[in-house]
Amino acid sequence: ANYMESLPILITFTCLSGLFFTDIAIACVWIVFLGRILYGIGYKRNPKLRAPGFMLIFFSQMTMMVCSFIGCGKYIHQNSVQA
């Protein structure tokens, strides 16, 4: 879970999911923040202890990804029906 490599993905999914599911996006960003702290603490103590932080980051990013796809799909479907 390298921070710089995952940052563009986090920003993209945060923006897209935030357009359609604001509360979920906010909660997921806070979970990523908490996961990043736990990841750093775990990695400092023992590299094997970084798994809980990684899991929080991973699942919250996947939640935002799913919300982004659902929201974009609904938006495309809604605009294609009107045309």
PDB file of N, CA, C and O in Angstrom:
ATOM      1  N   ALA A   1       0.849  -1.192   0.000  1.00  0.00           N
ATOM      2  CA  ALA A   1       0.000   0.000   0.000  1.00  0.00           C
ATOM      3  C   ALA A   1       0.885   1.243   0.000  1.00  0.00           C
ATOM      4  O   ALA A   1       0.862   2.040   0.914  1.00  0.00           O
ATOM      5  N   ASN A   2       1.693   1.376  -1.040  1.00  0.00           N
ATOM      6  CA  ASN A   2       2.530   2.562  -1.161  1.00  0.00           C
ATOM      7  C   ASN A   2       1.647   3.781  -1.347  1.00  0.00           C
ATOM      8  O   ASN A   2       0.760   3.800  -2.195  1.00  0.00           O
ATOM      9  N   TYR A   3       1.906   4.775  -0.559  1.00  0.00           N
ATOM     10  CA  TYR A   3       1.022   5.936  -0.501  1.00  0.00           C
ATOM     11  C   TYR A   3       0.969   6.692  -1.816  1.00  0.00           C
ATOM     12  O   TYR A   3      -0.124   6.997  -2.322  1.00  0.00           O
ATOM     13  N   MET A   4       2.104   6.997  -2.398  1.00  0.00           N
ATOM     14  CA  MET A   4       2.127   7.811  -3.611  1.00  0.00           C
ATOM     15  C   MET A   4       1.515   7.083  -4.805  1.00  0.00           C
ATOM     16  O   MET A   4       0.886   7.704  -5.650  1.00  0.00           O
ATOM     17  N   GLU A   5       1.683   5.774  -4.866  1.00  0.00           N
ATOM     18  CA  GLU A   5       1.112   5.018  -5.973  1.00  0.00           C
ATOM     19  C   GLU A   5      -0.402   4.916  -5.870  1.00  0.00           C
ATOM     20  O   GLU A   5      -1.102   4.853  -6.870  1.00  0.00           O
ATOM     21  N   SER A   6      -0.930   4.883  -4.652  1.00  0.00           N
ATOM     22  CA  SER A   6      -2.380   4.734  -4.480  1.00  0.00           C
ATOM     23  C   SER A   6      -3.108   6.072  -4.380  1.00  0.00           C
ATOM     24  O   SER A   6      -4.337   6.099  -4.415  1.00  0.00           O
ATOM     25  N   LEU A   7      -2.387   7.170  -4.284  1.00  0.00           N
ATOM     26  CA  LEU A   7      -3.027   8.478  -4.126  1.00  0.00           C
ATOM     27  C   LEU A   7      -3.887   8.884  -5.319  1.00  0.00           C
ATOM     28  O   LEU A   7      -5.018   9.343  -5.112  1.00  0.00           O
ATOM     29  N   PRO A   8      -3.453   8.718  -6.577  1.00  0.00           N
ATOM     30  CA  PRO A   8      -4.344   9.077  -7.696  1.00  0.00           C
ATOM     31  C   PRO A   8      -5.642   8.263  -7.715  1.00  0.00           C
ATOM     32  O   PRO A   8      -6.708   8.786  -8.028  1.00  0.00           O
ATOM     33  N   ILE A   9      -5.544   6.988  -7.354  1.00  0.00           N
ATOM     34  CA  ILE A   9      -6.735   6.142  -7.292  1.00  0.00           C
ATOM     35  C   ILE A   9      -7.666   6.637  -6.195  1.00  0.00           C
ATOM     36  O   ILE A   9      -8.885   6.747  -6.393  1.00  0.00           O
ATOM     37  N   LEU A  10      -7.099   6.957  -5.037  1.00  0.00           N
ATOM     38  CA  LEU A  10      -7.899   7.456  -3.923  1.00  0.00           C
ATOM     39  C   LEU A  10      -8.601   8.762  -4.281  1.00  0.00           C
ATOM     40  O   LEU A  10      -9.803   8.918  -4.023  1.00  0.00           O
ATOM     41  N   ILE A  11      -7.892   9.674  -4.907  1.00  0.00           N
ATOM     42  CA  ILE A  11      -8.481  10.963  -5.273  1.00  0.00           C
ATOM     43  C   ILE A  11      -9.595  10.772  -6.305  1.00  0.00           C
ATOM     44  O   ILE A  11     -10.683  11.357  -6.178  1.00  0.00           O
ATOM     45  N   THR A  12      -9.354   9.942  -7.305  1.00  0.00           N
ATOM     46  CA  THR A  12     -10.352   9.711  -8.347  1.00  0.00           C
ATOM     47  C   THR A  12     -11.617   9.088  -7.779  1.00  0.00           C
ATOM     48  O   THR A  12     -12.732   9.575  -8.024  1.00  0.00           O
ATOM     49  N   PHE A  13     -11.473   8.033  -7.018  1.00  0.00           N
ATOM     50  CA  PHE A  13     -12.650   7.366  -6.471  1.00  0.00           C
ATOM     51  C   PHE A  13     -13.341   8.210  -5.406  1.00  0.00           C
ATOM     52  O   PHE A  13     -14.555   8.133  -5.245  1.00  0.00           O
ATOM     53  N   THR A  14     -12.591   9.029  -4.689  1.00  0.00           N
ATOM     54  CA  THR A  14     -13.212   9.927  -3.724  1.00  0.00           C
ATOM     55  C   THR A  14     -14.092  10.945  -4.430  1.00  0.00           C
ATOM     56  O   THR A  14     -15.234  11.198  -4.019  1.00  0.00           O
ATOM     57  N   CYS A  15     -13.587  11.527  -5.492  1.00  0.00           N
ATOM     58  CA  CYS A  15     -14.366  12.527  -6.236  1.00  0.00           C
ATOM     59  C   CYS A  15     -15.594  11.910  -6.884  1.00  0.00           C
ATOM     60  O   CYS A  15     -16.703  12.459  -6.783  1.00  0.00           O
ATOM     61  N   LEU A  16     -15.414  10.776  -7.554  1.00  0.00           N
ATOM     62  CA  LEU A  16     -16.546  10.163  -8.243  1.00  0.00           C
ATOM     63  C   LEU A  16     -17.595   9.634  -7.275  1.00  0.00           C
ATOM     64  O   LEU A  16     -18.789   9.862  -7.462  1.00  0.00           O
ATOM     65  N   SER A  17     -17.178   8.926  -6.254  1.00  0.00           N
ATOM     66  CA  SER A  17     -18.161   8.401  -5.309  1.00  0.00           C
ATOM     67  C   SER A  17     -18.775   9.517  -4.487  1.00  0.00           C
ATOM     68  O   SER A  17     -19.942   9.431  -4.092  1.00  0.00           O
ATOM     69  N   GLY A  18     -18.042  10.594  -4.268  1.00  0.00           N
ATOM     70  CA  GLY A  18     -18.579  11.725  -3.523  1.00  0.00           C
ATOM     71  C   GLY A  18     -19.681  12.455  -4.257  1.00  0.00           C
ATOM     72  O   GLY A  18     -20.534  13.087  -3.630  1.00  0.00           O
ATOM     73  N   LEU A  19     -19.684  12.369  -5.578  1.00  0.00           N
ATOM     74  CA  LEU A  19     -20.766  12.988  -6.344  1.00  0.00           C
ATOM     75  C   LEU A  19     -22.100  12.288  -6.127  1.00  0.00           C
ATOM     76  O   LEU A  19     -23.154  12.920  -6.161  1.00  0.00           O
ATOM     77  N   PHE A  20     -22.070  10.981  -5.927  1.00  0.00           N
ATOM     78  CA  PHE A  20     -23.288  10.195  -5.858  1.00  0.00           C
ATOM     79  C   PHE A  20     -23.605   9.690  -4.450  1.00  0.00           C
ATOM     80  O   PHE A  20     -24.770   9.563  -4.095  1.00  0.00           O
ATOM     81  N   PHE A  21     -22.590   9.379  -3.675  1.00  0.00           N
ATOM     82  CA  PHE A  21     -22.765   8.811  -2.337  1.00  0.00           C
ATOM     83  C   PHE A  21     -21.869   9.581  -1.361  1.00  0.00           C
ATOM     84  O   PHE A  21     -20.834   9.078  -0.931  1.00  0.00           O
ATOM     85  N   THR A  22     -22.282  10.775  -1.027  1.00  0.00           N
ATOM     86  CA  THR A  22     -21.441  11.678  -0.244  1.00  0.00           C
ATOM     87  C   THR A  22     -21.065  11.105   1.117  1.00  0.00           C
ATOM     88  O   THR A  22     -19.890  11.127   1.501  1.00  0.00           O
ATOM     89  N   ASP A  23     -22.046  10.603   1.844  1.00  0.00           N
ATOM     90  CA  ASP A  23     -21.772  10.102   3.200  1.00  0.00           C
ATOM     91  C   ASP A  23     -20.828   8.896   3.182  1.00  0.00           C
ATOM     92  O   ASP A  23     -19.930   8.788   4.025  1.00  0.00           O
ATOM     93  N   ILE A  24     -21.032   8.015   2.228  1.00  0.00           N
ATOM     94  CA  ILE A  24     -20.157   6.840   2.126  1.00  0.00           C
ATOM     95  C   ILE A  24     -18.736   7.268   1.775  1.00  0.00           C
ATOM     96  O   ILE A  24     -17.768   6.754   2.337  1.00  0.00           O
ATOM     97  N   ALA A  25     -18.599   8.225   0.861  1.00  0.00           N
ATOM     98  CA  ALA A  25     -17.271   8.689   0.458  1.00  0.00           C
ATOM     99  C   ALA A  25     -16.536   9.329   1.634  1.00  0.00           C
ATOM    100  O   ALA A  25     -15.342   9.074   1.836  1.00  0.00           O
ATOM    101  N   ILE A  26     -17.240  10.142   2.398  1.00  0.00           N
ATOM    102  CA  ILE A  26     -16.606  10.781   3.561  1.00  0.00           C
ATOM    103  C   ILE A  26     -16.152   9.736   4.570  1.00  0.00           C
ATOM    104  O   ILE A  26     -15.021   9.790   5.080  1.00  0.00           O
ATOM    105  N   ALA A  27     -17.021   8.767   4.852  1.00  0.00           N
ATOM    106  CA  ALA A  27     -16.663   7.713   5.806  1.00  0.00           C
ATOM    107  C   ALA A  27     -15.459   6.921   5.307  1.00  0.00           C
ATOM    108  O   ALA A  27     -14.541   6.619   6.084  1.00  0.00           O
ATOM    109  N   CYS A  28     -15.437   6.611   4.021  1.00  0.00           N
ATOM    110  CA  CYS A  28     -14.320   5.832   3.462  1.00  0.00           C
ATOM    111  C   CYS A  28     -13.002   6.597   3.520  1.00  0.00           C
ATOM    112  O   CYS A  28     -11.950   6.012   3.789  1.00  0.00           O
ATOM    113  N   VAL A  29     -13.051   7.895   3.276  1.00  0.00           N
ATOM    114  CA  VAL A  29     -11.820   8.685   3.347  1.00  0.00           C
ATOM    115  C   VAL A  29     -11.283   8.706   4.776  1.00  0.00           C
ATOM    116  O   VAL A  29     -10.074   8.595   5.000  1.00  0.00           O
ATOM    117  N   TRP A  30     -12.166   8.824   5.753  1.00  0.00           N
ATOM    118  CA  TRP A  30     -11.720   8.779   7.150  1.00  0.00           C
ATOM    119  C   TRP A  30     -11.163   7.401   7.502  1.00  0.00           C
ATOM    120  O   TRP A  30     -10.191   7.285   8.255  1.00  0.00           O
ATOM    121  N   ILE A  31     -11.762   6.355   6.955  1.00  0.00           N
ATOM    122  CA  ILE A  31     -11.251   5.010   7.206  1.00  0.00           C
ATOM    123  C   ILE A  31      -9.876   4.836   6.570  1.00  0.00           C
ATOM    124  O   ILE A  31      -8.979   4.218   7.154  1.00  0.00           O
ATOM    125  N   VAL A  32      -9.686   5.389   5.375  1.00  0.00           N
ATOM    126  CA  VAL A  32      -8.361   5.345   4.739  1.00  0.00           C
ATOM    127  C   VAL A  32      -7.345   6.083   5.609  1.00  0.00           C
ATOM    128  O   VAL A  32      -6.221   5.614   5.814  1.00  0.00           O
ATOM    129  N   PHE A  33      -7.736   7.235   6.126  1.00  0.00           N
ATOM    130  CA  PHE A  33      -6.852   8.005   7.009  1.00  0.00           C
ATOM    131  C   PHE A  33      -6.468   7.183   8.242  1.00  0.00           C
ATOM    132  O   PHE A  33      -5.290   7.092   8.603  1.00  0.00           O
ATOM    133  N   LEU A  34      -7.452   6.560   8.878  1.00  0.00           N
ATOM    134  CA  LEU A  34      -7.187   5.713  10.037  1.00  0.00           C
ATOM    135  C   LEU A  34      -6.321   4.514   9.646  1.00  0.00           C
ATOM    136  O   LEU A  34      -5.374   4.152  10.363  1.00  0.00           O
ATOM    137  N   GLY A  35      -6.637   3.908   8.513  1.00  0.00           N
ATOM    138  CA  GLY A  35      -5.851   2.768   8.037  1.00  0.00           C
ATOM    139  C   GLY A  35      -4.408   3.136   7.756  1.00  0.00           C
ATOM    140  O   GLY A  35      -3.487   2.360   8.015  1.00  0.00           O
ATOM    141  N   ARG A  36      -4.198   4.338   7.229  1.00  0.00           N
ATOM    142  CA  ARG A  36      -2.833   4.803   6.947  1.00  0.00           C
ATOM    143  C   ARG A  36      -2.047   4.956   8.251  1.00  0.00           C
ATOM    144  O   ARG A  36      -0.866   4.607   8.323  1.00  0.00           O
ATOM    145  N   ILE A  37      -2.701   5.450   9.288  1.00  0.00           N
ATOM    146  CA  ILE A  37      -2.037   5.591  10.594  1.00  0.00           C
ATOM    147  C   ILE A  37      -1.706   4.210  11.161  1.00  0.00           C
ATOM    148  O   ILE A  37      -0.587   3.965  11.620  1.00  0.00           O
ATOM    149  N   LEU A  38      -2.684   3.297  11.138  1.00  0.00           N
ATOM    150  CA  LEU A  38      -2.443   1.946  11.645  1.00  0.00           C
ATOM    151  C   LEU A  38      -1.368   1.226  10.839  1.00  0.00           C
ATOM    152  O   LEU A  38      -0.557   0.484  11.395  1.00  0.00           O
ATOM    153  N   TYR A  39      -1.356   1.443   9.539  1.00  0.00           N
ATOM    154  CA  TYR A  39      -0.341   0.838   8.675  1.00  0.00           C
ATOM    155  C   TYR A  39       1.049   1.320   9.082  1.00  0.00           C
ATOM    156  O   TYR A  39       1.979   0.525   9.211  1.00  0.00           O
ATOM    157  N   GLY A  40       1.187   2.623   9.297  1.00  0.00           N
ATOM    158  CA  GLY A  40       2.486   3.182   9.684  1.00  0.00           C
ATOM    159  C   GLY A  40       2.957   2.695  11.040  1.00  0.00           C
ATOM    160  O   GLY A  40       4.126   2.344  11.223  1.00  0.00           O
ATOM    161  N   ILE A  41       2.028   2.656  11.999  1.00  0.00           N
ATOM    162  CA  ILE A  41       2.379   2.176  13.338  1.00  0.00           C
ATOM    163  C   ILE A  41       2.766   0.701  13.294  1.00  0.00           C
ATOM    164  O   ILE A  41       3.767   0.279  13.881  1.00  0.00           O
ATOM    165  N   GLY A  42       1.961  -0.101  12.589  1.00  0.00           N
ATOM    166  CA  GLY A  42       2.255  -1.524  12.486  1.00  0.00           C
ATOM    167  C   GLY A  42       3.565  -1.795  11.776  1.00  0.00           C
ATOM    168  O   GLY A  42       4.334  -2.665  12.182  1.00  0.00           O
ATOM    169  N   TYR A  43       3.834  -1.039  10.725  1.00  0.00           N
ATOM    170  CA  TYR A  43       5.067  -1.239   9.966  1.00  0.00           C
ATOM    171  C   TYR A  43       6.289  -0.871  10.799  1.00  0.00           C
ATOM    172  O   TYR A  43       7.338  -1.510  10.692  1.00  0.00           O
ATOM    173  N   LYS A  44       6.139   0.157  11.643  1.00  0.00           N
ATOM    174  CA  LYS A  44       7.261   0.580  12.480  1.00  0.00           C
ATOM    175  C   LYS A  44       7.583  -0.472  13.548  1.00  0.00           C
ATOM    176  O   LYS A  44       8.749  -0.725  13.831  1.00  0.00           O
ATOM    177  N   ARG A  45       6.537  -1.080  14.105  1.00  0.00           N
ATOM    178  CA  ARG A  45       6.757  -2.087  15.150  1.00  0.00           C
ATOM    179  C   ARG A  45       7.281  -3.401  14.572  1.00  0.00           C
ATOM    180  O   ARG A  45       8.239  -3.981  15.084  1.00  0.00           O
ATOM    181  N   ASN A  46       6.587  -3.875  13.554  1.00  0.00           N
ATOM    182  CA  ASN A  46       6.966  -5.131  12.901  1.00  0.00           C
ATOM    183  C   ASN A  46       6.267  -5.135  11.539  1.00  0.00           C
ATOM    184  O   ASN A  46       5.052  -5.014  11.492  1.00  0.00           O
ATOM    185  N   PRO A  47       6.994  -5.276  10.458  1.00  0.00           N
ATOM    186  CA  PRO A  47       6.364  -5.205   9.134  1.00  0.00           C
ATOM    187  C   PRO A  47       5.182  -6.158   8.942  1.00  0.00           C
ATOM    188  O   PRO A  47       4.303  -5.898   8.141  1.00  0.00           O
ATOM    189  N   LYS A  48       5.132  -7.242   9.681  1.00  0.00           N
ATOM    190  CA  LYS A  48       4.000  -8.169   9.573  1.00  0.00           C
ATOM    191  C   LYS A  48       2.725  -7.589  10.195  1.00  0.00           C
ATOM    192  O   LYS A  48       1.630  -8.075   9.925  1.00  0.00           O
ATOM    193  N   LEU A  49       2.855  -6.571  11.019  1.00  0.00           N
ATOM    194  CA  LEU A  49       1.692  -5.982  11.690  1.00  0.00           C
ATOM    195  C   LEU A  49       1.007  -4.887  10.868  1.00  0.00           C
ATOM    196  O   LEU A  49       0.102  -4.226  11.356  1.00  0.00           O
ATOM    197  N   ARG A  50       1.408  -4.710   9.634  1.00  0.00           N
ATOM    198  CA  ARG A  50       0.793  -3.675   8.811  1.00  0.00           C
ATOM    199  C   ARG A  50      -0.513  -4.149   8.154  1.00  0.00           C
ATOM    200  O   ARG A  50      -1.226  -3.355   7.561  1.00  0.00           O
ATOM    201  N   ALA A  51      -0.845  -5.416   8.279  1.00  0.00           N
ATOM    202  CA  ALA A  51      -2.025  -5.982   7.617  1.00  0.00           C
ATOM    203  C   ALA A  51      -3.341  -5.316   8.020  1.00  0.00           C
ATOM    204  O   ALA A  51      -4.168  -5.044   7.146  1.00  0.00           O
ATOM    205  N   PRO A  52      -3.602  -5.034   9.303  1.00  0.00           N
ATOM    206  CA  PRO A  52      -4.887  -4.391   9.629  1.00  0.00           C
ATOM    207  C   PRO A  52      -5.070  -3.032   8.945  1.00  0.00           C
ATOM    208  O   PRO A  52      -6.149  -2.737   8.429  1.00  0.00           O
ATOM    209  N   GLY A  53      -4.029  -2.238   8.921  1.00  0.00           N
ATOM    210  CA  GLY A  53      -4.106  -0.943   8.249  1.00  0.00           C
ATOM    211  C   GLY A  53      -4.307  -1.106   6.757  1.00  0.00           C
ATOM    212  O   GLY A  53      -5.104  -0.395   6.132  1.00  0.00           O
ATOM    213  N   PHE A  54      -3.603  -2.069   6.169  1.00  0.00           N
ATOM    214  CA  PHE A  54      -3.756  -2.332   4.738  1.00  0.00           C
ATOM    215  C   PHE A  54      -5.177  -2.760   4.408  1.00  0.00           C
ATOM    216  O   PHE A  54      -5.750  -2.322   3.399  1.00  0.00           O
ATOM    217  N   MET A  55      -5.759  -3.613   5.237  1.00  0.00           N
ATOM    218  CA  MET A  55      -7.115  -4.093   4.978  1.00  0.00           C
ATOM    219  C   MET A  55      -8.127  -2.949   5.050  1.00  0.00           C
ATOM    220  O   MET A  55      -9.052  -2.887   4.229  1.00  0.00           O
ATOM    221  N   LEU A  56      -7.965  -2.057   6.014  1.00  0.00           N
ATOM    222  CA  LEU A  56      -8.865  -0.900   6.085  1.00  0.00           C
ATOM    223  C   LEU A  56      -8.752  -0.038   4.832  1.00  0.00           C
ATOM    224  O   LEU A  56      -9.766   0.381   4.250  1.00  0.00           O
ATOM    225  N   ILE A  57      -7.538   0.224   4.411  1.00  0.00           N
ATOM    226  CA  ILE A  57      -7.307   1.035   3.210  1.00  0.00           C
ATOM    227  C   ILE A  57      -7.894   0.340   1.985  1.00  0.00           C
ATOM    228  O   ILE A  57      -8.620   0.947   1.195  1.00  0.00           O
ATOM    229  N   PHE A  58      -7.601  -0.930   1.841  1.00  0.00           N
ATOM    230  CA  PHE A  58      -8.045  -1.678   0.664  1.00  0.00           C
ATOM    231  C   PHE A  58      -9.566  -1.722   0.561  1.00  0.00           C
ATOM    232  O   PHE A  58     -10.137  -1.409  -0.486  1.00  0.00           O
ATOM    233  N   PHE A  59     -10.235  -2.106   1.651  1.00  0.00           N
ATOM    234  CA  PHE A  59     -11.692  -2.254   1.578  1.00  0.00           C
ATOM    235  C   PHE A  59     -12.416  -0.923   1.439  1.00  0.00           C
ATOM    236  O   PHE A  59     -13.448  -0.842   0.774  1.00  0.00           O
ATOM    237  N   SER A  60     -11.884   0.124   2.031  1.00  0.00           N
ATOM    238  CA  SER A  60     -12.537   1.422   1.848  1.00  0.00           C
ATOM    239  C   SER A  60     -12.333   1.936   0.423  1.00  0.00           C
ATOM    240  O   SER A  60     -13.251   2.523  -0.166  1.00  0.00           O
ATOM    241  N   GLN A  61     -11.173   1.697  -0.170  1.00  0.00           N
ATOM    242  CA  GLN A  61     -10.968   2.091  -1.566  1.00  0.00           C
ATOM    243  C   GLN A  61     -11.844   1.264  -2.504  1.00  0.00           C
ATOM    244  O   GLN A  61     -12.392   1.792  -3.479  1.00  0.00           O
ATOM    245  N   MET A  62     -12.006  -0.016  -2.215  1.00  0.00           N
ATOM    246  CA  MET A  62     -12.873  -0.844  -3.046  1.00  0.00           C
ATOM    247  C   MET A  62     -14.334  -0.422  -2.909  1.00  0.00           C
ATOM    248  O   MET A  62     -15.083  -0.435  -3.888  1.00  0.00           O
ATOM    249  N   THR A  63     -14.733  -0.016  -1.716  1.00  0.00           N
ATOM    250  CA  THR A  63     -16.095   0.483  -1.514  1.00  0.00           C
ATOM    251  C   THR A  63     -16.330   1.735  -2.343  1.00  0.00           C
ATOM    252  O   THR A  63     -17.366   1.874  -3.007  1.00  0.00           O
ATOM    253  N   MET A  64     -15.366   2.646  -2.337  1.00  0.00           N
ATOM    254  CA  MET A  64     -15.505   3.860  -3.146  1.00  0.00           C
ATOM    255  C   MET A  64     -15.487   3.545  -4.641  1.00  0.00           C
ATOM    256  O   MET A  64     -16.191   4.191  -5.415  1.00  0.00           O
ATOM    257  N   MET A  65     -14.719   2.534  -5.035  1.00  0.00           N
ATOM    258  CA  MET A  65     -14.694   2.148  -6.440  1.00  0.00           C
ATOM    259  C   MET A  65     -16.070   1.630  -6.873  1.00  0.00           C
ATOM    260  O   MET A  65     -16.594   2.030  -7.912  1.00  0.00           O
ATOM    261  N   VAL A  66     -16.658   0.763  -6.068  1.00  0.00           N
ATOM    262  CA  VAL A  66     -17.978   0.224  -6.387  1.00  0.00           C
ATOM    263  C   VAL A  66     -19.013   1.347  -6.423  1.00  0.00           C
ATOM    264  O   VAL A  66     -19.842   1.416  -7.340  1.00  0.00           O
ATOM    265  N   CYS A  67     -18.969   2.247  -5.450  1.00  0.00           N
ATOM    266  CA  CYS A  67     -19.898   3.384  -5.433  1.00  0.00           C
ATOM    267  C   CYS A  67     -19.709   4.271  -6.665  1.00  0.00           C
ATOM    268  O   CYS A  67     -20.688   4.776  -7.227  1.00  0.00           O
ATOM    269  N   SER A  68     -18.482   4.445  -7.111  1.00  0.00           N
ATOM    270  CA  SER A  68     -18.209   5.241  -8.305  1.00  0.00           C
ATOM    271  C   SER A  68     -18.826   4.593  -9.534  1.00  0.00           C
ATOM    272  O   SER A  68     -19.469   5.267 -10.350  1.00  0.00           O
ATOM    273  N   PHE A  69     -18.630   3.286  -9.683  1.00  0.00           N
ATOM    274  CA  PHE A  69     -19.184   2.590 -10.841  1.00  0.00           C
ATOM    275  C   PHE A  69     -20.710   2.592 -10.819  1.00  0.00           C
ATOM    276  O   PHE A  69     -21.344   2.789 -11.856  1.00  0.00           O
ATOM    277  N   ILE A  70     -21.285   2.375  -9.654  1.00  0.00           N
ATOM    278  CA  ILE A  70     -22.743   2.391  -9.551  1.00  0.00           C
ATOM    279  C   ILE A  70     -23.282   3.776  -9.872  1.00  0.00           C
ATOM    280  O   ILE A  70     -24.239   3.925 -10.639  1.00  0.00           O
ATOM    281  N   GLY A  71     -22.693   4.799  -9.295  1.00  0.00           N
ATOM    282  CA  GLY A  71     -23.146   6.165  -9.538  1.00  0.00           C
ATOM    283  C   GLY A  71     -22.995   6.579 -10.986  1.00  0.00           C
ATOM    284  O   GLY A  71     -23.926   7.161 -11.571  1.00  0.00           O
ATOM    285  N   CYS A  72     -21.869   6.271 -11.586  1.00  0.00           N
ATOM    286  CA  CYS A  72     -21.658   6.612 -13.004  1.00  0.00           C
ATOM    287  C   CYS A  72     -22.607   5.823 -13.899  1.00  0.00           C
ATOM    288  O   CYS A  72     -23.136   6.360 -14.883  1.00  0.00           O
ATOM    289  N   GLY A  73     -22.832   4.559 -13.571  1.00  0.00           N
ATOM    290  CA  GLY A  73     -23.764   3.743 -14.344  1.00  0.00           C
ATOM    291  C   GLY A  73     -25.179   4.298 -14.285  1.00  0.00           C
ATOM    292  O   GLY A  73     -25.877   4.369 -15.302  1.00  0.00           O
ATOM    293  N   LYS A  74     -25.610   4.682 -13.082  1.00  0.00           N
ATOM    294  CA  LYS A  74     -26.943   5.283 -12.944  1.00  0.00           C
ATOM    295  C   LYS A  74     -27.030   6.595 -13.710  1.00  0.00           C
ATOM    296  O   LYS A  74     -28.043   6.887 -14.350  1.00  0.00           O
ATOM    297  N   TYR A  75     -25.989   7.389 -13.662  1.00  0.00           N
ATOM    298  CA  TYR A  75     -25.977   8.673 -14.360  1.00  0.00           C
ATOM    299  C   TYR A  75     -26.056   8.469 -15.871  1.00  0.00           C
ATOM    300  O   TYR A  75     -26.825   9.136 -16.564  1.00  0.00           O
ATOM    301  N   ILE A  76     -25.282   7.537 -16.392  1.00  0.00           N
ATOM    302  CA  ILE A  76     -25.294   7.259 -17.833  1.00  0.00           C
ATOM    303  C   ILE A  76     -26.652   6.712 -18.256  1.00  0.00           C
ATOM    304  O   ILE A  76     -27.217   7.120 -19.268  1.00  0.00           O
ATOM    305  N   HIS A  77     -27.193   5.787 -17.460  1.00  0.00           N
ATOM    306  CA  HIS A  77     -28.497   5.204 -17.785  1.00  0.00           C
ATOM    307  C   HIS A  77     -29.597   6.269 -17.754  1.00  0.00           C
ATOM    308  O   HIS A  77     -30.447   6.305 -18.640  1.00  0.00           O
ATOM    309  N   GLN A  78     -29.562   7.113 -16.761  1.00  0.00           N
ATOM    310  CA  GLN A  78     -30.575   8.163 -16.630  1.00  0.00           C
ATOM    311  C   GLN A  78     -30.516   9.145 -17.807  1.00  0.00           C
ATOM    312  O   GLN A  78     -31.548   9.536 -18.337  1.00  0.00           O
ATOM    313  N   ASN A  79     -29.320   9.502 -18.227  1.00  0.00           N
ATOM    314  CA  ASN A  79     -29.190  10.441 -19.350  1.00  0.00           C
ATOM    315  C   ASN A  79     -29.462   9.785 -20.693  1.00  0.00           C
ATOM    316  O   ASN A  79     -29.873  10.455 -21.623  1.00  0.00           O
ATOM    317  N   SER A  80     -29.241   8.470 -20.805  1.00  0.00           N
ATOM    318  CA  SER A  80     -29.533   7.797 -22.077  1.00  0.00           C
ATOM    319  C   SER A  80     -31.032   7.598 -22.260  1.00  0.00           C
ATOM    320  O   SER A  80     -31.526   7.591 -23.375  1.00  0.00           O
ATOM    321  N   VAL A  81     -31.774   7.452 -21.166  1.00  0.00           N
ATOM    322  CA  VAL A  81     -33.229   7.296 -21.235  1.00  0.00           C
ATOM    323  C   VAL A  81     -33.877   8.617 -21.648  1.00  0.00           C
ATOM    324  O   VAL A  81     -34.842   8.641 -22.408  1.00  0.00           O
ATOM    325  N   GLN A  82     -33.331   9.736 -21.190  1.00  0.00           N
ATOM    326  CA  GLN A  82     -33.895  11.031 -21.495  1.00  0.00           C
ATOM    327  C   GLN A  82     -33.639  11.442 -22.951  1.00  0.00           C
ATOM    328  O   GLN A  82     -34.380  12.218 -23.511  1.00  0.00           O
ATOM    329  N   ALA A  83     -32.598  10.917 -23.549  1.00  0.00           N
ATOM    330  CA  ALA A  83     -32.235  11.337 -24.922  1.00  0.00           C
ATOM    331  C   ALA A  83     -33.101  10.723 -25.982  1.00  0.00           C
ATOM    332  O   ALA A  83     -33.956  10.053 -26.000  1.00  0.00           O
TER     333      ALA A  83
END
